[in-house]
Amino acid sequence: MASGGTNQNPPDDSFKNFLTEVKAIEKRDSVLTSEQQIQRLTKPGSSYLNLNPFEVLQADPSADKTELKKKYRTLSILVHPDKNLEREESARKAFDAISKAYKLLEDEDETKKILQIIEDAKALSSKKLSDKRKEAKKLGNLPIEEDKDPELMKKFVRNTTVKLFADYELRRKQLERRETEEKKRQRNEEIVEEERKKKEAKFKDAWEKSRTNRVDNWRNFKTGGVSKHKEKYQKTAFKPPTLKPEKR
């Protein structure tokens, strides 16, 4: 007799099926008003959410350039500051986020990095869910909540992706800070060396300028030029009085 669990999909297949449902949910949620789009892109925590340009443009990572451009144009019109004067400051922040996201995806190298992070997040999500299913199975609590509710699955995958983007950004900033500090250290060393060379050059210049006087003094010494000094010294030196003959 076949057991009741033989017709169930393996955990990985289940995850893939739910990802398909998640895409449908994301497509549904992508239809928002200008105010909702601005709020989405500027709400607390949006700085982390906006690290993923596909998240910003509400585009699937598999979208081609034409689709991405269409998403960008639609969103940029919705949140443009000129069309949202009553919330101009927030609209400008939202517009900047959209422009930055689209610019990143225009760069092929940056796009490759971003897609790799997304793939890493999917793999990490799959592993976490697999571990969660194993733990639930031990406790007899299958299926887990994420397998029962597409919304929870979407939230789980999204949160994992957001965290991974945040981790990558933190490491990028740390590396950037170390590089900045190293450049600053090198520059300080260069400044010290430049000052040393300036002092050395100044000393050499002064030494060269005094060469003529030193040579002239030495020549005077060799040719007896210093005798004038001796004569002057002799003239000013003490001389005994001349003895006069005694008169009787």
Coordinates of N, CA and C in Angstrom, one line a residue:
M1 N 0.9 -1.2 0.0 CA 0.0 0.0 0.0 C 0.9 1.2 0.0
A2 N 0.5 2.1 -0.9 CA 1.3 3.4 -0.9 C 1.0 4.3 0.2
S3 N 2.0 4.9 0.8 CA 1.8 5.8 1.9 C 1.2 7.1 1.4
G4 N 0.6 7.8 2.3 CA 0.0 9.1 2.0 C 1.0 10.1 1.6
G5 N 2.3 10.0 1.9 CA 3.2 11.0 1.6 C 3.9 10.8 0.2
T6 N 3.6 9.8 -0.5 CA 4.4 9.5 -1.7 C 4.0 10.5 -2.8
N7 N 2.9 11.1 -2.8 CA 2.5 12.1 -3.8 C 2.9 13.5 -3.5
Q8 N 3.5 13.7 -2.4 CA 4.0 15.1 -2.0 C 5.2 15.5 -2.8
N9 N 5.3 16.7 -3.2 CA 6.5 17.2 -3.9 C 7.7 17.3 -2.9
P10 N 8.9 17.0 -3.3 CA 10.1 17.2 -2.4 C 10.1 18.7 -2.0
P11 N 10.8 19.0 -0.9 CA 10.9 20.4 -0.4 C 11.3 21.4 -1.5
D12 N 12.4 21.0 -2.3 CA 12.9 21.9 -3.3 C 11.8 22.3 -4.3
D13 N 11.1 21.2 -4.8 CA 10.0 21.5 -5.8 C 8.9 22.3 -5.2
S14 N 8.6 22.1 -3.9 CA 7.6 22.9 -3.3 C 8.0 24.4 -3.2
F15 N 9.3 24.6 -3.0 CA 9.8 26.0 -2.9 C 9.7 26.6 -4.3
K16 N 10.1 25.9 -5.3 CA 10.0 26.5 -6.7 C 8.5 26.8 -7.0
N17 N 7.6 25.9 -6.6 CA 6.2 26.2 -6.9 C 5.7 27.4 -6.2
F18 N 6.1 27.6 -5.0 CA 5.7 28.8 -4.3 C 6.4 30.1 -4.8
L19 N 7.6 29.9 -5.3 CA 8.2 31.1 -6.0 C 7.4 31.6 -7.1
T20 N 6.8 30.6 -7.9 CA 5.9 31.0 -9.0 C 4.7 31.8 -8.5
E21 N 4.1 31.4 -7.4 CA 3.0 32.1 -6.8 C 3.4 33.4 -6.3
V22 N 4.7 33.5 -5.7 CA 5.2 34.7 -5.2 C 5.3 35.8 -6.3
K23 N 5.7 35.3 -7.5 CA 5.8 36.3 -8.7 C 4.5 36.8 -9.0
A24 N 3.4 36.0 -8.9 CA 2.1 36.5 -9.2 C 1.7 37.5 -8.2
I25 N 2.0 37.3 -6.9 CA 1.7 38.2 -5.9 C 2.4 39.6 -6.1
E26 N 3.7 39.5 -6.5 CA 4.5 40.7 -6.7 C 3.9 41.5 -7.9
K27 N 3.5 40.8 -8.9 CA 2.9 41.4 -10.0 C 1.6 42.2 -9.6
R28 N 0.8 41.6 -8.8 CA -0.4 42.2 -8.2 C -0.1 43.4 -7.4
D29 N 1.0 43.3 -6.6 CA 1.3 44.4 -5.7 C 2.0 45.6 -6.4
S30 N 2.5 45.3 -7.6 CA 3.2 46.4 -8.3 C 2.4 47.5 -8.8
V31 N 1.1 47.3 -8.8 CA 0.1 48.4 -9.3 C -0.2 49.2 -8.1
L32 N 0.5 50.4 -8.0 CA 0.3 51.3 -6.9 C 0.1 52.7 -7.4
T33 N -0.5 53.6 -6.6 CA -0.7 55.0 -7.0 C 0.6 55.7 -6.7
S34 N 0.6 57.0 -7.2 CA 1.8 57.8 -7.0 C 2.2 57.9 -5.5
E35 N 1.2 58.2 -4.7 CA 1.4 58.3 -3.2 C 1.9 57.0 -2.6
Q36 N 1.4 55.9 -3.0 CA 1.8 54.6 -2.5 C 3.2 54.3 -3.0
Q37 N 3.6 54.6 -4.2 CA 4.9 54.4 -4.7 C 5.9 55.2 -3.9
I38 N 5.6 56.5 -3.7 CA 6.5 57.3 -3.0 C 6.7 56.8 -1.5
Q39 N 5.6 56.4 -0.9 CA 5.6 55.9 0.4 C 6.5 54.6 0.5
R40 N 6.3 53.8 -0.5 CA 7.1 52.5 -0.6 C 8.6 52.7 -0.7
L41 N 9.0 53.8 -1.4 CA 10.4 54.0 -1.7 C 11.0 54.9 -0.6
T42 N 10.3 55.5 0.3 CA 10.8 56.4 1.3 C 10.5 56.0 2.7
K43 N 9.7 55.0 2.9 CA 9.3 54.6 4.3 C 10.5 54.1 5.1
P44 N 10.4 54.1 6.4 CA 11.5 53.7 7.3 C 12.0 52.3 6.9
G45 N 13.3 52.1 6.7 CA 13.9 50.9 6.3 C 14.0 50.7 4.8
S46 N 13.5 51.7 4.1 CA 13.6 51.7 2.6 C 15.1 51.7 2.1
S47 N 16.0 52.3 2.9 CA 17.4 52.4 2.5 C 17.9 51.0 2.3
Y48 N 17.4 50.0 3.1 CA 17.9 48.6 2.9 C 17.1 48.0 1.7
L49 N 15.8 48.2 1.7 CA 15.0 47.6 0.6 C 15.5 48.1 -0.8
N50 N 15.9 49.3 -0.8 CA 16.3 50.0 -2.1 C 17.7 49.6 -2.6
L51 N 18.4 48.7 -1.8 CA 19.7 48.2 -2.2 C 19.5 47.3 -3.4
N52 N 18.4 46.7 -3.5 CA 18.1 45.7 -4.6 C 17.4 46.5 -5.7
P53 N 18.0 46.9 -6.8 CA 17.4 47.7 -7.9 C 16.2 47.0 -8.5
F54 N 16.1 45.7 -8.5 CA 14.9 45.0 -9.1 C 13.7 45.2 -8.1
E55 N 14.0 45.3 -6.8 CA 13.0 45.6 -5.8 C 12.5 47.0 -6.0
V56 N 13.4 47.9 -6.3 CA 13.0 49.3 -6.5 C 12.1 49.5 -7.7
L57 N 12.5 48.8 -8.8 CA 11.7 49.0 -10.1 C 10.6 48.0 -10.1
Q58 N 10.4 47.1 -9.1 CA 9.4 46.1 -9.1 C 9.4 45.3 -10.3
A59 N 10.6 44.9 -10.7 CA 10.9 44.1 -11.9 C 11.4 42.7 -11.5
D60 N 11.1 41.7 -12.3 CA 11.7 40.4 -12.1 C 13.1 40.4 -12.5
P61 N 14.0 39.7 -11.8 CA 15.4 39.6 -12.2 C 15.7 39.1 -13.6
S62 N 14.7 38.4 -14.1 CA 14.9 37.9 -15.5 C 14.4 38.9 -16.6
A63 N 13.9 40.1 -16.1 CA 13.4 41.1 -17.1 C 14.6 41.6 -18.0
D64 N 14.2 41.8 -19.3 CA 15.2 42.3 -20.2 C 15.3 43.8 -20.2
K65 N 16.2 44.4 -21.0 CA 16.4 45.8 -20.9 C 15.1 46.6 -21.3
T66 N 14.4 46.1 -22.3 CA 13.2 46.8 -22.7 C 12.1 46.8 -21.6
E67 N 12.0 45.7 -20.8 CA 11.1 45.7 -19.7 C 11.5 46.6 -18.6
L68 N 12.8 46.6 -18.3 CA 13.4 47.4 -17.3 C 13.1 48.9 -17.6
K69 N 13.4 49.3 -18.9 CA 13.1 50.7 -19.3 C 11.7 51.1 -19.1
K70 N 10.8 50.2 -19.5 CA 9.4 50.4 -19.3 C 9.0 50.6 -17.8
K71 N 9.5 49.8 -17.0 CA 9.3 49.9 -15.5 C 9.8 51.3 -15.0
Y72 N 11.0 51.6 -15.5 CA 11.6 52.8 -15.0 C 10.8 54.1 -15.4
R73 N 10.4 54.1 -16.7 CA 9.6 55.2 -17.2 C 8.2 55.3 -16.5
T74 N 7.6 54.2 -16.2 CA 6.3 54.2 -15.5 C 6.4 54.8 -14.1
L75 N 7.4 54.3 -13.4 CA 7.6 54.7 -12.0 C 8.1 56.1 -11.9
S76 N 9.0 56.5 -12.8 CA 9.6 57.9 -12.7 C 8.5 58.9 -13.0
I77 N 7.5 58.6 -13.9 CA 6.4 59.5 -14.1 C 5.5 59.6 -12.9
L78 N 5.3 58.4 -12.2 CA 4.4 58.4 -11.0 C 5.0 59.2 -9.9
V79 N 6.3 59.1 -9.7 CA 6.9 59.8 -8.5 C 7.6 61.1 -8.8
H80 N 7.6 61.5 -10.0 CA 8.3 62.7 -10.4 C 7.9 63.9 -9.5
P81 N 8.9 64.6 -9.0 CA 8.6 65.8 -8.1 C 7.6 66.8 -8.7
D82 N 7.7 67.0 -10.0 CA 6.9 68.0 -10.6 C 5.4 67.6 -10.6
K83 N 5.2 66.3 -10.5 CA 3.8 65.8 -10.5 C 3.3 65.6 -9.1
N84 N 4.2 65.8 -8.1 CA 3.8 65.6 -6.7 C 4.2 66.7 -5.8
L85 N 3.7 67.9 -6.2 CA 4.2 69.1 -5.5 C 3.8 69.1 -4.0
E86 N 2.7 68.5 -3.7 CA 2.3 68.4 -2.3 C 3.2 67.6 -1.4
R87 N 4.0 66.7 -2.0 CA 5.0 65.9 -1.3 C 6.3 65.9 -2.1
E88 N 6.7 67.1 -2.5 CA 7.9 67.2 -3.4 C 9.2 66.6 -2.8
E89 N 9.5 66.8 -1.6 CA 10.7 66.3 -1.0 C 10.7 64.8 -1.0
S90 N 9.6 64.2 -0.6 CA 9.6 62.7 -0.6 C 9.6 62.2 -2.0
A91 N 8.9 62.9 -2.9 CA 8.9 62.5 -4.3 C 10.3 62.5 -4.9
R92 N 11.1 63.5 -4.5 CA 12.5 63.6 -5.1 C 13.3 62.5 -4.6
K93 N 13.1 62.1 -3.3 CA 13.9 60.9 -2.8 C 13.5 59.6 -3.5
A94 N 12.2 59.5 -3.8 CA 11.7 58.3 -4.5 C 12.3 58.3 -5.9
F95 N 12.2 59.5 -6.6 CA 12.7 59.6 -7.9 C 14.2 59.3 -8.0
D96 N 15.0 59.8 -7.0 CA 16.4 59.5 -7.0 C 16.7 58.0 -6.8
A97 N 15.8 57.3 -6.0 CA 16.0 55.9 -5.8 C 15.8 55.1 -7.1
I98 N 14.7 55.5 -7.8 CA 14.4 54.9 -9.1 C 15.5 55.1 -10.1
S99 N 16.0 56.3 -10.2 CA 17.1 56.7 -11.2 C 18.3 55.9 -10.8
K100 N 18.7 55.8 -9.6 CA 19.9 55.1 -9.2 C 19.7 53.6 -9.5
A101 N 18.6 53.0 -9.3 CA 18.4 51.6 -9.5 C 18.5 51.3 -11.0
Y102 N 17.9 52.2 -11.8 CA 17.9 52.0 -13.3 C 19.4 52.1 -13.8
K103 N 20.1 53.1 -13.3 CA 21.5 53.3 -13.7 C 22.3 52.1 -13.3
L104 N 22.1 51.5 -12.2 CA 22.9 50.3 -11.8 C 22.6 49.2 -12.8
L105 N 21.4 49.0 -13.2 CA 21.0 47.9 -14.1 C 21.4 48.2 -15.5
E106 N 21.8 49.4 -15.8 CA 22.4 49.7 -17.1 C 23.8 49.2 -17.2
D107 N 24.5 49.1 -16.1 CA 25.9 48.6 -16.0 C 25.9 47.1 -15.9
E108 N 26.4 46.5 -16.9 CA 26.4 45.0 -17.0 C 27.2 44.4 -15.9
D109 N 28.3 44.9 -15.5 CA 29.1 44.4 -14.4 C 28.3 44.4 -13.1
E110 N 27.7 45.6 -12.8 CA 26.9 45.8 -11.6 C 25.7 44.8 -11.6
T111 N 25.1 44.7 -12.8 CA 23.9 43.8 -12.9 C 24.3 42.3 -12.5
K112 N 25.5 41.9 -13.0 CA 26.0 40.5 -12.7 C 26.1 40.4 -11.2
K113 N 26.7 41.4 -10.5 CA 26.9 41.3 -9.1 C 25.5 41.2 -8.4
I114 N 24.6 42.0 -8.8 CA 23.2 42.1 -8.2 C 22.5 40.7 -8.4
L115 N 22.6 40.2 -9.6 CA 21.9 38.9 -9.9 C 22.6 37.8 -9.1
Q116 N 23.9 37.9 -8.8 CA 24.5 36.9 -8.0 C 24.0 36.9 -6.6
I117 N 23.8 38.1 -6.1 CA 23.3 38.3 -4.7 C 21.9 37.7 -4.6
I118 N 21.1 37.9 -5.6 CA 19.7 37.4 -5.6 C 19.7 35.9 -5.7
E119 N 20.6 35.3 -6.5 CA 20.8 33.8 -6.5 C 21.2 33.3 -5.2
D120 N 22.2 34.0 -4.6 CA 22.7 33.5 -3.3 C 21.5 33.6 -2.3
A121 N 20.7 34.6 -2.4 CA 19.6 34.7 -1.4 C 18.5 33.6 -1.6
K122 N 18.3 33.3 -2.9 CA 17.4 32.2 -3.2 C 17.9 30.8 -2.6
A123 N 19.2 30.6 -2.8 CA 19.8 29.4 -2.3 C 19.8 29.4 -0.8
L124 N 20.0 30.5 -0.2 CA 20.0 30.6 1.3 C 18.6 30.4 1.8
S125 N 17.6 31.0 1.1 CA 16.2 30.8 1.5 C 15.8 29.3 1.4
S126 N 16.2 28.7 0.3 CA 15.9 27.3 0.1 C 16.5 26.4 1.2
K127 N 17.7 26.7 1.6 CA 18.4 25.9 2.7 C 17.7 26.2 4.0
K128 N 17.4 27.4 4.3 CA 16.7 27.7 5.6 C 15.3 27.0 5.7
L129 N 14.6 27.1 4.6 CA 13.3 26.4 4.6 C 13.4 24.9 4.7
S130 N 14.4 24.4 4.0 CA 14.7 22.9 4.1 C 15.0 22.5 5.5
D131 N 15.8 23.3 6.2 CA 16.2 23.1 7.6 C 14.9 23.2 8.5
K132 N 14.1 24.2 8.2 CA 12.9 24.4 8.9 C 11.9 23.2 8.8
R133 N 11.8 22.7 7.5 CA 11.0 21.5 7.3 C 11.5 20.3 8.1
K134 N 12.8 20.1 8.0 CA 13.4 18.9 8.8 C 13.1 19.0 10.2
E135 N 13.2 20.2 10.8 CA 12.9 20.4 12.2 C 11.5 20.2 12.5
A136 N 10.6 20.7 11.6 CA 9.2 20.5 11.8 C 8.8 19.0 11.7
K137 N 9.4 18.3 10.8 CA 9.1 16.9 10.6 C 9.5 16.1 11.9
K138 N 10.6 16.5 12.5 CA 10.9 15.8 13.8 C 9.9 16.0 14.8
L139 N 9.3 17.2 14.8 CA 8.3 17.5 15.8 C 6.9 17.1 15.4
G140 N 6.8 16.6 14.1 CA 5.4 16.2 13.6 C 4.6 17.4 13.2
N141 N 5.2 18.5 12.8 CA 4.4 19.7 12.5 C 4.4 20.1 11.0
L142 N 4.6 19.1 10.1 CA 4.5 19.4 8.7 C 3.1 19.7 8.3
P143 N 2.8 20.5 7.3 CA 3.8 21.4 6.6 C 4.1 22.7 7.4
I144 N 5.2 23.3 7.1 CA 5.5 24.6 7.8 C 4.6 25.7 7.3
E145 N 4.5 26.8 8.0 CA 3.6 27.9 7.7 C 3.9 28.5 6.3
E146 N 5.2 28.6 5.9 CA 5.5 29.2 4.6 C 5.0 28.3 3.5
D147 N 4.9 27.0 3.7 CA 4.4 26.2 2.6 C 2.9 26.2 2.5
K148 N 2.3 26.7 3.5 CA 0.8 26.8 3.5 C 0.3 28.2 3.1
D149 N 1.2 29.2 3.2 CA 0.7 30.6 2.9 C 1.7 31.3 1.9
P150 N 1.3 31.5 0.7 CA 2.2 32.2 -0.3 C 2.7 33.5 0.2
E151 N 1.9 34.2 0.9 CA 2.3 35.5 1.4 C 3.4 35.4 2.4
L152 N 3.4 34.4 3.3 CA 4.5 34.2 4.2 C 5.7 33.7 3.5
M153 N 5.6 32.9 2.4 CA 6.7 32.5 1.6 C 7.4 33.7 1.0
K154 N 6.5 34.6 0.4 CA 7.1 35.8 -0.2 C 7.8 36.6 0.8
K155 N 7.2 36.8 2.0 CA 7.9 37.6 3.0 C 9.2 37.0 3.5
F156 N 9.2 35.7 3.6 CA 10.4 35.0 4.0 C 11.6 35.2 3.0
V157 N 11.3 34.9 1.7 CA 12.3 35.1 0.7 C 12.7 36.5 0.6
R158 N 11.8 37.4 0.7 CA 12.1 38.8 0.5 C 13.0 39.3 1.7
N159 N 12.7 38.9 2.9 CA 13.5 39.3 4.1 C 14.9 38.7 4.0
T160 N 15.0 37.5 3.5 CA 16.3 36.9 3.3 C 17.1 37.6 2.3
T161 N 16.5 38.0 1.2 CA 17.1 38.8 0.1 C 17.6 40.1 0.6
V162 N 16.7 40.8 1.4 CA 17.0 42.1 1.9 C 18.2 42.1 2.8
K163 N 18.2 41.1 3.7 CA 19.3 40.9 4.7 C 20.6 40.6 3.9
L164 N 20.6 39.8 2.9 CA 21.8 39.5 2.2 C 22.3 40.8 1.5
F165 N 21.5 41.5 0.9 CA 21.9 42.8 0.2 C 22.5 43.7 1.3
A166 N 21.9 43.8 2.5 CA 22.4 44.6 3.5 C 23.8 44.2 4.0
D167 N 24.0 42.8 4.1 CA 25.3 42.3 4.5 C 26.3 42.6 3.4
Y168 N 26.0 42.5 2.2 CA 26.9 42.8 1.1 C 27.3 44.3 1.1
E169 N 26.3 45.2 1.4 CA 26.5 46.6 1.4 C 27.4 47.0 2.6
L170 N 27.2 46.3 3.7 CA 28.0 46.6 4.9 C 29.5 46.2 4.6
R171 N 29.7 45.1 4.0 CA 31.0 44.7 3.7 C 31.7 45.6 2.7
R172 N 30.8 46.1 1.7 CA 31.4 47.0 0.7 C 31.8 48.3 1.4
K173 N 31.0 48.8 2.3 CA 31.3 50.1 3.0 C 32.6 49.9 3.9
Q174 N 32.7 48.7 4.5 CA 33.9 48.4 5.4 C 35.1 48.4 4.5
L175 N 35.0 47.8 3.4 CA 36.2 47.7 2.4 C 36.5 49.1 1.9
E176 N 35.5 49.9 1.6 CA 35.7 51.3 1.1 C 36.3 52.1 2.2
R177 N 35.9 51.9 3.5 CA 36.5 52.7 4.6 C 37.9 52.3 4.8
R178 N 38.2 51.0 4.7 CA 39.6 50.6 4.8 C 40.5 51.2 3.7
E179 N 40.0 51.2 2.5 CA 40.7 51.7 1.4 C 40.9 53.2 1.5
T180 N 39.9 53.9 2.0 CA 40.0 55.3 2.3 C 41.1 55.6 3.3
E181 N 41.1 54.8 4.4 CA 42.1 55.0 5.5 C 43.5 54.7 5.0
E182 N 43.6 53.7 4.1 CA 44.9 53.3 3.6 C 45.4 54.4 2.7
K183 N 44.5 55.0 1.8 CA 44.9 56.1 1.0 C 45.3 57.3 1.8
K184 N 44.6 57.5 2.9 CA 44.9 58.7 3.8 C 46.3 58.5 4.4
R185 N 46.5 57.2 4.8 CA 47.8 56.9 5.5 C 49.0 57.1 4.4
Q186 N 48.8 56.6 3.2 CA 49.8 56.7 2.2 C 50.0 58.2 1.8
R187 N 48.9 59.0 1.8 CA 49.0 60.4 1.5 C 49.8 61.1 2.6
N188 N 49.6 60.8 3.9 CA 50.3 61.4 5.0 C 51.8 61.1 4.9
E189 N 52.1 59.9 4.5 CA 53.5 59.5 4.3 C 54.1 60.3 3.2
E190 N 53.3 60.5 2.1 CA 53.8 61.2 1.0 C 54.1 62.7 1.3
I191 N 53.2 63.2 2.2 CA 53.3 64.6 2.6 C 54.6 64.8 3.5
V192 N 54.8 63.8 4.4 CA 56.0 63.8 5.2 C 57.3 63.8 4.3
E193 N 57.3 62.9 3.3 CA 58.4 62.7 2.4 C 58.6 64.0 1.6
E194 N 57.5 64.6 1.1 CA 57.6 65.8 0.4 C 58.2 67.0 1.2
E195 N 57.8 67.0 2.5 CA 58.4 68.1 3.4 C 59.9 67.8 3.6
R196 N 60.2 66.6 3.8 CA 61.6 66.2 4.0 C 62.5 66.6 2.8
K197 N 61.9 66.3 1.6 CA 62.7 66.7 0.3 C 62.8 68.2 0.2
K198 N 61.7 68.9 0.6 CA 61.7 70.4 0.5 C 62.8 71.0 1.4
K199 N 62.9 70.4 2.6 CA 63.9 70.9 3.6 C 65.3 70.6 3.1
E200 N 65.4 69.4 2.5 CA 66.7 69.0 2.0 C 67.1 69.9 0.8
A201 N 66.2 70.1 -0.1 CA 66.5 71.0 -1.2 C 66.8 72.4 -0.8
K202 N 66.1 72.9 0.2 CA 66.3 74.2 0.7 C 67.7 74.3 1.3
F203 N 68.1 73.3 2.1 CA 69.5 73.3 2.7 C 70.5 73.2 1.6
K204 N 70.3 72.4 0.6 CA 71.3 72.3 -0.5 C 71.4 73.7 -1.2
D205 N 70.3 74.3 -1.4 CA 70.3 75.6 -2.1 C 71.1 76.6 -1.3
A206 N 70.8 76.7 0.0 CA 71.5 77.6 0.8 C 73.0 77.3 0.9
W207 N 73.3 76.0 0.8 CA 74.7 75.6 0.9 C 75.4 76.0 -0.4
E208 N 74.7 75.9 -1.6 CA 75.3 76.2 -2.9 C 75.5 77.8 -2.9
K209 N 74.5 78.5 -2.4 CA 74.6 80.0 -2.4 C 75.8 80.5 -1.6
S210 N 76.1 79.8 -0.5 CA 77.2 80.2 0.3 C 78.6 79.7 -0.2
R211 N 78.5 78.9 -1.3 CA 79.8 78.3 -1.8 C 80.8 79.4 -2.2
T212 N 80.3 80.5 -2.9 CA 81.1 81.5 -3.4 C 81.9 82.2 -2.2
N213 N 81.2 82.5 -1.2 CA 81.8 83.1 0.0 C 82.9 82.2 0.6
R214 N 82.5 81.0 0.7 CA 83.5 80.0 1.3 C 84.7 79.9 0.4
V215 N 84.5 79.9 -0.9 CA 85.7 79.8 -1.8 C 86.6 81.0 -1.8
D216 N 85.9 82.2 -1.7 CA 86.6 83.4 -1.7 C 87.4 83.5 -0.4
N217 N 86.8 83.2 0.7 CA 87.5 83.2 2.0 C 88.7 82.3 2.0
W218 N 88.5 81.1 1.4 CA 89.6 80.2 1.4 C 90.8 80.7 0.5
R219 N 90.4 81.3 -0.7 CA 91.4 81.9 -1.6 C 92.2 83.0 -0.9
N220 N 91.5 83.8 -0.2 CA 92.1 84.9 0.6 C 93.1 84.4 1.6
F221 N 92.7 83.3 2.2 CA 93.5 82.7 3.2 C 94.8 82.1 2.6
K222 N 94.6 81.5 1.4 CA 95.8 80.9 0.8 C 96.7 81.9 0.2
T223 N 96.2 83.0 -0.2 CA 97.1 84.0 -0.9 C 97.5 85.1 0.1
G224 N 97.3 84.9 1.4 CA 97.7 85.9 2.4 C 96.7 87.0 2.6
G225 N 95.6 86.8 2.0 CA 94.6 87.9 2.2 C 94.2 88.1 3.6
V226 N 94.5 87.2 4.5 CA 94.2 87.3 5.9 C 95.2 88.2 6.6
S227 N 96.4 88.6 5.9 CA 97.4 89.4 6.5 C 96.9 90.8 6.9
K228 N 95.9 91.2 6.1 CA 95.3 92.5 6.4 C 94.7 92.5 7.8
H229 N 94.1 91.3 8.1 CA 93.5 91.2 9.4 C 94.6 91.2 10.5
K230 N 95.7 90.5 10.1 CA 96.8 90.5 11.1 C 97.4 91.9 11.3
E231 N 97.5 92.6 10.2 CA 98.0 94.0 10.3 C 97.1 94.9 11.1
K232 N 95.8 94.7 10.9 CA 94.9 95.5 11.7 C 95.0 95.1 13.2
Y233 N 95.2 93.8 13.4 CA 95.3 93.3 14.8 C 96.6 93.9 15.4
Q234 N 97.6 93.9 14.6 CA 98.9 94.4 15.1 C 98.8 95.9 15.4
K235 N 98.1 96.6 14.5 CA 98.0 98.0 14.8 C 97.2 98.3 16.1
T236 N 96.3 97.5 16.4 CA 95.5 97.8 17.5 C 96.0 97.1 18.8
A237 N 97.1 96.3 18.6 CA 97.6 95.5 19.7 C 98.5 96.5 20.6
F238 N 98.7 96.1 21.8 CA 99.5 96.9 22.8 C 100.9 97.0 22.3
K239 N 101.5 98.3 22.3 CA 102.9 98.5 22.0 C 103.5 99.1 23.3
P240 N 104.7 98.6 23.6 CA 105.4 99.2 24.8 C 105.9 100.7 24.4
P241 N 106.0 101.6 25.4 CA 106.4 103.0 25.2 C 107.8 103.1 24.8
T242 N 108.1 104.0 23.9 CA 109.5 104.2 23.4 C 110.3 104.9 24.6
L243 N 111.4 104.3 24.8 CA 112.3 104.9 25.9 C 113.0 106.1 25.4
K244 N 113.0 107.3 26.1 CA 113.7 108.5 25.8 C 114.9 108.6 26.7
P245 N 116.1 109.1 26.1 CA 117.3 109.3 26.9 C 117.1 110.3 28.0
E246 N 117.6 110.0 29.2 CA 117.4 110.8 30.3 C 118.3 112.1 30.2
K247 N 117.7 113.3 30.4 CA 118.5 114.5 30.4 C 119.0 114.8 31.7
R248 N 120.2 115.2 31.8 CA 120.9 115.6 33.0 C 121.0 117.1 33.1

